[in-house]
Coordinates of C-alpha atoms in Angstrom, one line a residue:
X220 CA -4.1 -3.9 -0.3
X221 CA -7.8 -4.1 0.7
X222 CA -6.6 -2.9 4.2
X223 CA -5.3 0.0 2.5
X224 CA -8.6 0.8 0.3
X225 CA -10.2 0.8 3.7
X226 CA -7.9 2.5 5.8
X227 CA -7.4 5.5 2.3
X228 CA -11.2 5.7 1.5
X229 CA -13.6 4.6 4.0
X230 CA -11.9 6.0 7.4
X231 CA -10.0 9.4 6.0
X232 CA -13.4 10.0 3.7
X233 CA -15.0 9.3 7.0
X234 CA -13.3 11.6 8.9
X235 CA -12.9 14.6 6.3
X236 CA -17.2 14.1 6.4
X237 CA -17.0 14.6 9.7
X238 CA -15.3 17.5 10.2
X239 CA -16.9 19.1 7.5
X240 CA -20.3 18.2 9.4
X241 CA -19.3 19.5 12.2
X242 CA -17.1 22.3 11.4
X243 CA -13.9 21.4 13.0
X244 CA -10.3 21.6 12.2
X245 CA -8.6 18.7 11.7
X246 CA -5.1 19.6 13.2
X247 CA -5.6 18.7 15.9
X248 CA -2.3 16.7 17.2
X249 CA -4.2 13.5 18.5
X250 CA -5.6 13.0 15.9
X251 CA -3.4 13.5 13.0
X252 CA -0.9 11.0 14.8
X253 CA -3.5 8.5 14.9
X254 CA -3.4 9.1 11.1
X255 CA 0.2 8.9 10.9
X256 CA 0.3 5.9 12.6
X257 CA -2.5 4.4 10.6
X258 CA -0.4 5.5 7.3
X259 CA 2.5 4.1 8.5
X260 CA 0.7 0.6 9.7
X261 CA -0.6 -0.1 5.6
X262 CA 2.7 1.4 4.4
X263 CA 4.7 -1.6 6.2
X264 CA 1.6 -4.1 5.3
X265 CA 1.9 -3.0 2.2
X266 CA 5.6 -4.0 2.1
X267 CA 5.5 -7.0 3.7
X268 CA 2.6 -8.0 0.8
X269 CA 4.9 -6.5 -2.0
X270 CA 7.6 -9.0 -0.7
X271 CA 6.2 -12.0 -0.1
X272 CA 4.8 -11.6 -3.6
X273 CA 8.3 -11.1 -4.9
X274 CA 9.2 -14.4 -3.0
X275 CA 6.9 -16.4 -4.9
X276 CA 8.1 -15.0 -8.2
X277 CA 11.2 -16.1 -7.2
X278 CA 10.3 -19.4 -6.3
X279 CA 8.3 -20.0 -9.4
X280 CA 10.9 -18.8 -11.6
X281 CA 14.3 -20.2 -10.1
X282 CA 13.6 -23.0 -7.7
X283 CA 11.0 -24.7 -9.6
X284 CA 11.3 -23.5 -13.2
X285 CA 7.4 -23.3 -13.7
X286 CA 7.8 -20.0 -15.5
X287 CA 10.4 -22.0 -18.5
X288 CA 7.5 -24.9 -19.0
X289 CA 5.4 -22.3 -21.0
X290 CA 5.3 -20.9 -23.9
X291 CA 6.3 -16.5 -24.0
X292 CA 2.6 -16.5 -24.9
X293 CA 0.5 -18.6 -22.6
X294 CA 3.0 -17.8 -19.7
X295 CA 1.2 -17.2 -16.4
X296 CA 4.0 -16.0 -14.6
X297 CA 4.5 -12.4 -17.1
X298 CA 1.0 -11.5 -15.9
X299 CA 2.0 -12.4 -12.5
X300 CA 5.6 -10.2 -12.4
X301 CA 4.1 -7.2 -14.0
X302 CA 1.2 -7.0 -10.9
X303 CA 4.2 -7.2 -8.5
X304 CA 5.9 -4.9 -10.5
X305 CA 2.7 -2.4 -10.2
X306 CA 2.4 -3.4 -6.4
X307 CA 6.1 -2.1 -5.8
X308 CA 4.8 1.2 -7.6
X309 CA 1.8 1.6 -5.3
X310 CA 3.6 0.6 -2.3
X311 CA 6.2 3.3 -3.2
X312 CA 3.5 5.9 -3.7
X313 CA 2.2 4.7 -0.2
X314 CA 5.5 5.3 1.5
X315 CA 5.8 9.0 0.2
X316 CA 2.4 9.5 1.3
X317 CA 3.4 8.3 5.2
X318 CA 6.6 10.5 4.5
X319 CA 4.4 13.6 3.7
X320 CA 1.9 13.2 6.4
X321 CA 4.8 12.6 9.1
X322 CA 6.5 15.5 8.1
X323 CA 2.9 17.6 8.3
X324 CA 2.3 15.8 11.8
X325 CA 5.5 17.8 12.6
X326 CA 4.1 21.3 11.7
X327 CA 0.6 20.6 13.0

């Protein structure tokens, strides 16, 4: 997910700076694939994260019972299932964005 900070903030912000600096269009066709391709890239990152966090869930809760050994209270693994839970949101918003910009890649 920090990959994706970088990739959102520091290289579009970046880029939107420079063409403002310079005053040029960003439609050009090169480059917007090479920010499709960079979507697309943190999107399946993202996913593959998302998952192997979901994996260890499931490994806490079913294979070793760690999650039943607590109390509702001082459980560790709640905390733990509601960030995946808020990961499978972002990574969901992060796929609609790749959608979007592949579909505006097609009308550049």
């Amino acid at each position: 997910m920090g990959l994706q900070m970088l990739w959102s903030f520091f290289g579009l912000a970046y880029m939107d700076g420079y063409a403002l600096s310079r005053k040029r269009d960003l439609q050009n066709p090169v480059l917007f694939s090479v920010l499709v391709v960079g979507d697309w890239v943190t999107d399946m990152l993202s996913l593959t994260v998302v998952c192997s966090l979901a994996g260890v869930i499931v490994f806490y809760e079913k294979d070793i019972k760690f999650c039943k050994q607590h109390d509702y209270v001082d459980n560790p693994c709640i905390r733990f299932v509601i960030s995946v839970a808020l990961a499978f949101i972002t990574w969901v918003l992060i796929a609609i964005s790749s959608h979007v910009m592949f579909w505006t890649l097609a009308s550049v």
